[in-house]
RNA sequence: GCCCGGGUGGUGGAACUGGUAGACACGCAGGACUUAAAAUCCUGUUCGCCGAAAAAGCGAGUACGGGUUCGAUUCCCGUCCCGGGCACCA
């Protein structure tokens, strides 16, 4: 019997499906383990070999945990709402629901082919009304909540209203607009509309006007993390700043808890740092400077600084051009220049501003007064100061800040040196370790001490406060698109009114046209019925559905709650979450926030969703190139090219060729001729009878013809080989190129394993003899290695471990039942099909999946251990057999008594004997 | 520019807390079986030296230069290179 992998794999995949082998129950005596993959967006392109990498790793880990006696939740679903489906609909006239469905079916077929142990009875789709009913429900929770800063948690807004009635907002400063202050009497006197307006400034999901990233080509606004280098992440279209009414998530209120939570979870350092940088917490102070202006319309200028200690080095102030205060600062003499500059700033797109960082600015004609020495400081405006951060105004200290320094030099502003010889007059020095000079009462004081002295003084004078700032902004939460969750909100006389829970889900209506509605509204604004009901016409962004999906898997059919408390208490946090790094500041931050809100409101019992995150690397494509002599249809083999990359002086075109018609580097010339019509009559200049292609490692993509379809690999080598090979390629976290050639090695291993036990004609050969100590050693060594490697995600070395094991058993001609059965169990997570088949052939009942993991016994490995004493000065090594149960003293005695060691010592006593790992003993001469 | 990672044979990569560097596999070379091919198996494969060859031996070697240590791919300092993230956040 040959190893006919396709037959075996099809058989077992059907069997698992029939028996619902992977169905998981929410009630079990076993400890739980929740292993989750980032669910895919079902694109039309299908899977390439890079996609399943993380799924394979999580599948192996899930199966391993199941064998170790855990109740394992390992679900899968689809992030089905999103822009690409809608773009496709606009271009091809296919409804997104239809194309998404087709894509999902294809994904599913490809996934099934690889033999994953997903519990498909728990499948979810974010575009399914029974799912987004709860996305809408959670949105309403956010809408109906505010963040209590004193208790550091979200609470129902109804409670806040009660507080306002009795004490106003003196203990609850308004996060949306700090200038809103009122007492109880004032609150009770407000109109309903005014009260609602104020409450909107407290809600965790709120609607407000703000500068947003507007992408004309996509016809929607985008969140900050969806804009990269001034263009849209999807499609690379230009993005401009626009003031629009938008929904937001008040994620800034959670900044501190999002930071603090990072300390309690296992994310990679790089990932934690990315999130930390995104949140961007900085400790500083706000300082009010008195202002002397022509119009006397402004009394003070408030700036934000992290370096109050450098206050004597302030040579100018800079205000963001967008600030309203600018109007009042400009003097008659400077008015024209200021207006001209403001017009210039307005004309610049975000993109231009980022691309060319020109030093620009203009003097307003007003001055600020240094509170300590009365110095007059000119106030400038410049685009390098951002309106949205801090107070939108800074105190510039050129000798200590690079940007201020460049600005001062450019505009010939005199620079005050407060750093003594730490400042060279050429470059700013941002040090915090200098002794202050030229600094009035701070002279001679180290900077770090000065900070506090200045702050205390400013506080006494009532013109300064300590202030923490965050770089993170509230997240834009509405999209002017069709293919997303509708907001369960009605607008009545300008007031947002939530739909009652009984009317959820608010289903997405069918539309004929995906064209934007009037005035930047979404396609829903084109539906008369929708508009008549005064429903919100925006839809939620892609990250809405993915911010909580891990909870739905726990209780996917529940129509009374997003997830029963019982289910979420049982499954708890995701123990292992696997996915790419591209969601570092998007999905991973939003889902962490939603989890915290649901926790605060008492709906779940944990406030971090993911206990451990593993980021899988990308599998890159290994592209192949052919070289065509320019203007001809003749292709030159790579080795025949000149050093300059030309052929006999003629230029050649380097063209991507489909990797699937190249064997290693050898082009299949006949397949090439039929690949594209224009190559039908291609001529080849061969070397040694072959056409050799060039190669390069690039991102895997259709346009580079370097994608490899897992279907083809599975067809040719089998799913078990494919799974093991993807792991064997290297550590899961590392990006590495795909190399189809290398798969032979893993395939040979499985064939060898099969042949070791299955005779071509006689079938399975198993003896029931007792294993020898040598055989037991091989087995237990392998059990230990695989268990350790699997637990620490070192799947590549685990695969090597299996290979070594089979090679050794092959040498021993060991075909014993007592060795095979435990081996099948430890191999099952990696190669589920072949092990299931052999398990059945061996006459074992049930599935190998339900076997119990063999226990590693040290005695088998220890028995024949050896010691290797090394004379460290002589570098020589000798082998001594020692029972490693011996104590260190006994080992030393045996080693020193050894003949070779005696020779090294030559009668002298050793300086010392060092007993180290790997059975090495060093004898220092 | 700043902040993280990382640099090991022809290639992917091993070496877990400092302890026989290069496991395992690909590729390559040679060989066996075969009319032949496929499949399978065996041997060799870091570099250099010594040798007709084999066995054995010697020397160097984990980007480069230094340091700590009996001992460094691993720890420390400096330089170079590659990958990723952030980029006027005061």
JSON list of C-alpha atoms in Angstrom, two decimals, chain A residues 435-519:
[
{"chain": "A", "resi": 435, "resn": "UNK", "atom": "CA", "xyz": [23.16, 73.07, 34.11]},
{"chain": "A", "resi": 436, "resn": "UNK", "atom": "CA", "xyz": [21.03, 76.11, 33.35]},
{"chain": "A", "resi": 437, "resn": "UNK", "atom": "CA", "xyz": [22.64, 79.45, 32.57]},
{"chain": "A", "resi": 438, "resn": "UNK", "atom": "CA", "xyz": [21.27, 82.77, 31.45]},
{"chain": "A", "resi": 439, "resn": "UNK", "atom": "CA", "xyz": [18.16, 81.69, 33.29]},
{"chain": "A", "resi": 440, "resn": "UNK", "atom": "CA", "xyz": [17.50, 84.20, 36.05]},
{"chain": "A", "resi": 441, "resn": "UNK", "atom": "CA", "xyz": [16.70, 82.49, 39.32]},
{"chain": "A", "resi": 442, "resn": "UNK", "atom": "CA", "xyz": [17.40, 79.08, 37.76]},
{"chain": "A", "resi": 443, "resn": "UNK", "atom": "CA", "xyz": [21.07, 79.79, 37.06]},
{"chain": "A", "resi": 444, "resn": "UNK", "atom": "CA", "xyz": [23.31, 76.91, 38.11]},
{"chain": "A", "resi": 445, "resn": "UNK", "atom": "CA", "xyz": [20.42, 74.48, 38.63]},
{"chain": "A", "resi": 446, "resn": "UNK", "atom": "CA", "xyz": [20.33, 71.17, 36.71]},
{"chain": "A", "resi": 447, "resn": "UNK", "atom": "CA", "xyz": [17.46, 71.03, 34.23]},
{"chain": "A", "resi": 448, "resn": "UNK", "atom": "CA", "xyz": [15.75, 68.03, 35.81]},
{"chain": "A", "resi": 449, "resn": "UNK", "atom": "CA", "xyz": [15.41, 69.89, 39.12]},
{"chain": "A", "resi": 450, "resn": "UNK", "atom": "CA", "xyz": [14.46, 73.16, 37.47]},
{"chain": "A", "resi": 451, "resn": "UNK", "atom": "CA", "xyz": [11.31, 71.69, 35.94]},
{"chain": "A", "resi": 452, "resn": "UNK", "atom": "CA", "xyz": [9.63, 71.33, 39.31]},
{"chain": "A", "resi": 453, "resn": "UNK", "atom": "CA", "xyz": [10.85, 74.67, 40.62]},
{"chain": "A", "resi": 454, "resn": "UNK", "atom": "CA", "xyz": [9.37, 76.48, 37.61]},
{"chain": "A", "resi": 455, "resn": "UNK", "atom": "CA", "xyz": [6.12, 74.55, 37.79]},
{"chain": "A", "resi": 456, "resn": "UNK", "atom": "CA", "xyz": [5.61, 75.34, 41.46]},
{"chain": "A", "resi": 457, "resn": "UNK", "atom": "CA", "xyz": [6.28, 78.99, 40.83]},
{"chain": "A", "resi": 458, "resn": "UNK", "atom": "CA", "xyz": [3.88, 79.09, 37.87]},
{"chain": "A", "resi": 459, "resn": "UNK", "atom": "CA", "xyz": [1.19, 77.39, 39.91]},
{"chain": "A", "resi": 460, "resn": "UNK", "atom": "CA", "xyz": [1.66, 79.90, 42.70]},
{"chain": "A", "resi": 461, "resn": "UNK", "atom": "CA", "xyz": [1.31, 82.72, 40.23]},
{"chain": "A", "resi": 462, "resn": "UNK", "atom": "CA", "xyz": [-1.78, 81.02, 38.83]},
{"chain": "A", "resi": 463, "resn": "UNK", "atom": "CA", "xyz": [-0.48, 80.99, 35.27]},
{"chain": "A", "resi": 464, "resn": "UNK", "atom": "CA", "xyz": [0.60, 77.40, 34.82]},
{"chain": "A", "resi": 465, "resn": "UNK", "atom": "CA", "xyz": [-0.57, 73.84, 35.32]},
{"chain": "A", "resi": 466, "resn": "UNK", "atom": "CA", "xyz": [0.84, 70.39, 34.90]},
{"chain": "A", "resi": 467, "resn": "UNK", "atom": "CA", "xyz": [-0.81, 68.76, 31.93]},
{"chain": "A", "resi": 468, "resn": "UNK", "atom": "CA", "xyz": [-0.69, 65.36, 30.29]},
{"chain": "A", "resi": 469, "resn": "UNK", "atom": "CA", "xyz": [-1.27, 65.23, 26.56]},
{"chain": "A", "resi": 470, "resn": "UNK", "atom": "CA", "xyz": [-1.95, 62.39, 24.14]},
{"chain": "A", "resi": 471, "resn": "UNK", "atom": "CA", "xyz": [-1.18, 62.18, 20.51]},
{"chain": "A", "resi": 472, "resn": "UNK", "atom": "CA", "xyz": [-4.07, 59.85, 19.87]},
{"chain": "A", "resi": 473, "resn": "UNK", "atom": "CA", "xyz": [-7.29, 61.47, 18.67]},
{"chain": "A", "resi": 474, "resn": "UNK", "atom": "CA", "xyz": [-10.82, 60.23, 18.95]},
{"chain": "A", "resi": 475, "resn": "UNK", "atom": "CA", "xyz": [-11.49, 57.69, 16.22]},
{"chain": "A", "resi": 476, "resn": "UNK", "atom": "CA", "xyz": [-13.69, 58.68, 13.28]},
{"chain": "A", "resi": 477, "resn": "UNK", "atom": "CA", "xyz": [-16.49, 56.15, 13.32]},
{"chain": "A", "resi": 478, "resn": "UNK", "atom": "CA", "xyz": [-18.72, 56.93, 10.35]},
{"chain": "A", "resi": 479, "resn": "UNK", "atom": "CA", "xyz": [-18.33, 56.23, 6.67]},
{"chain": "A", "resi": 480, "resn": "UNK", "atom": "CA", "xyz": [-20.27, 57.70, 3.78]},
{"chain": "A", "resi": 481, "resn": "UNK", "atom": "CA", "xyz": [-20.61, 54.27, 2.27]},
{"chain": "A", "resi": 482, "resn": "UNK", "atom": "CA", "xyz": [-23.22, 51.60, 1.73]},
{"chain": "A", "resi": 483, "resn": "UNK", "atom": "CA", "xyz": [-21.62, 48.26, 2.66]},
{"chain": "A", "resi": 484, "resn": "UNK", "atom": "CA", "xyz": [-21.45, 48.58, 6.44]},
{"chain": "A", "resi": 485, "resn": "UNK", "atom": "CA", "xyz": [-23.61, 48.48, 9.55]},
{"chain": "A", "resi": 486, "resn": "UNK", "atom": "CA", "xyz": [-26.33, 51.17, 9.60]},
{"chain": "A", "resi": 487, "resn": "UNK", "atom": "CA", "xyz": [-26.36, 53.33, 12.72]},
{"chain": "A", "resi": 488, "resn": "UNK", "atom": "CA", "xyz": [-29.40, 52.59, 14.89]},
{"chain": "A", "resi": 489, "resn": "UNK", "atom": "CA", "xyz": [-30.00, 56.32, 15.20]},
{"chain": "A", "resi": 490, "resn": "UNK", "atom": "CA", "xyz": [-32.81, 58.62, 14.17]},
{"chain": "A", "resi": 491, "resn": "UNK", "atom": "CA", "xyz": [-32.40, 62.36, 13.88]},
{"chain": "A", "resi": 492, "resn": "UNK", "atom": "CA", "xyz": [-35.32, 64.24, 15.37]},
{"chain": "A", "resi": 493, "resn": "UNK", "atom": "CA", "xyz": [-35.05, 68.01, 15.24]},
{"chain": "A", "resi": 494, "resn": "UNK", "atom": "CA", "xyz": [-31.30, 67.77, 15.21]},
{"chain": "A", "resi": 495, "resn": "UNK", "atom": "CA", "xyz": [-31.18, 65.44, 18.19]},
{"chain": "A", "resi": 496, "resn": "UNK", "atom": "CA", "xyz": [-29.80, 61.90, 17.80]},
{"chain": "A", "resi": 497, "resn": "UNK", "atom": "CA", "xyz": [-32.31, 59.43, 19.20]},
{"chain": "A", "resi": 498, "resn": "UNK", "atom": "CA", "xyz": [-31.37, 55.78, 19.54]},
{"chain": "A", "resi": 499, "resn": "UNK", "atom": "CA", "xyz": [-33.70, 53.16, 18.12]},
{"chain": "A", "resi": 500, "resn": "UNK", "atom": "CA", "xyz": [-35.31, 51.01, 20.79]},
{"chain": "A", "resi": 501, "resn": "UNK", "atom": "CA", "xyz": [-33.62, 47.66, 21.27]},
{"chain": "A", "resi": 502, "resn": "UNK", "atom": "CA", "xyz": [-36.68, 45.87, 19.95]},
{"chain": "A", "resi": 503, "resn": "UNK", "atom": "CA", "xyz": [-36.14, 47.43, 16.54]},
{"chain": "A", "resi": 504, "resn": "UNK", "atom": "CA", "xyz": [-32.68, 45.95, 16.15]},
{"chain": "A", "resi": 505, "resn": "UNK", "atom": "CA", "xyz": [-31.27, 44.93, 13.83]},
{"chain": "A", "resi": 506, "resn": "UNK", "atom": "CA", "xyz": [-31.81, 47.94, 11.68]},
{"chain": "A", "resi": 507, "resn": "UNK", "atom": "CA", "xyz": [-31.27, 46.13, 8.42]},
{"chain": "A", "resi": 508, "resn": "UNK", "atom": "CA", "xyz": [-29.25, 47.48, 5.57]},
{"chain": "A", "resi": 509, "resn": "UNK", "atom": "CA", "xyz": [-31.75, 48.19, 2.79]},
{"chain": "A", "resi": 510, "resn": "UNK", "atom": "CA", "xyz": [-31.20, 47.06, -0.75]},
{"chain": "A", "resi": 511, "resn": "UNK", "atom": "CA", "xyz": [-29.94, 49.78, -3.07]},
{"chain": "A", "resi": 512, "resn": "UNK", "atom": "CA", "xyz": [-29.67, 50.02, -6.83]},
{"chain": "A", "resi": 513, "resn": "UNK", "atom": "CA", "xyz": [-26.95, 52.65, -6.87]},
{"chain": "A", "resi": 514, "resn": "UNK", "atom": "CA", "xyz": [-23.85, 53.00, -4.75]},
{"chain": "A", "resi": 515, "resn": "UNK", "atom": "CA", "xyz": [-23.36, 56.63, -5.73]},
{"chain": "A", "resi": 516, "resn": "UNK", "atom": "CA", "xyz": [-22.80, 59.03, -2.83]},
{"chain": "A", "resi": 517, "resn": "UNK", "atom": "CA", "xyz": [-25.77, 61.01, -1.63]},
{"chain": "A", "resi": 518, "resn": "UNK", "atom": "CA", "xyz": [-25.98, 64.82, -1.55]},
{"chain": "A", "resi": 519, "resn": "UNK", "atom": "CA", "xyz": [-23.42, 66.88, 0.39]}
]
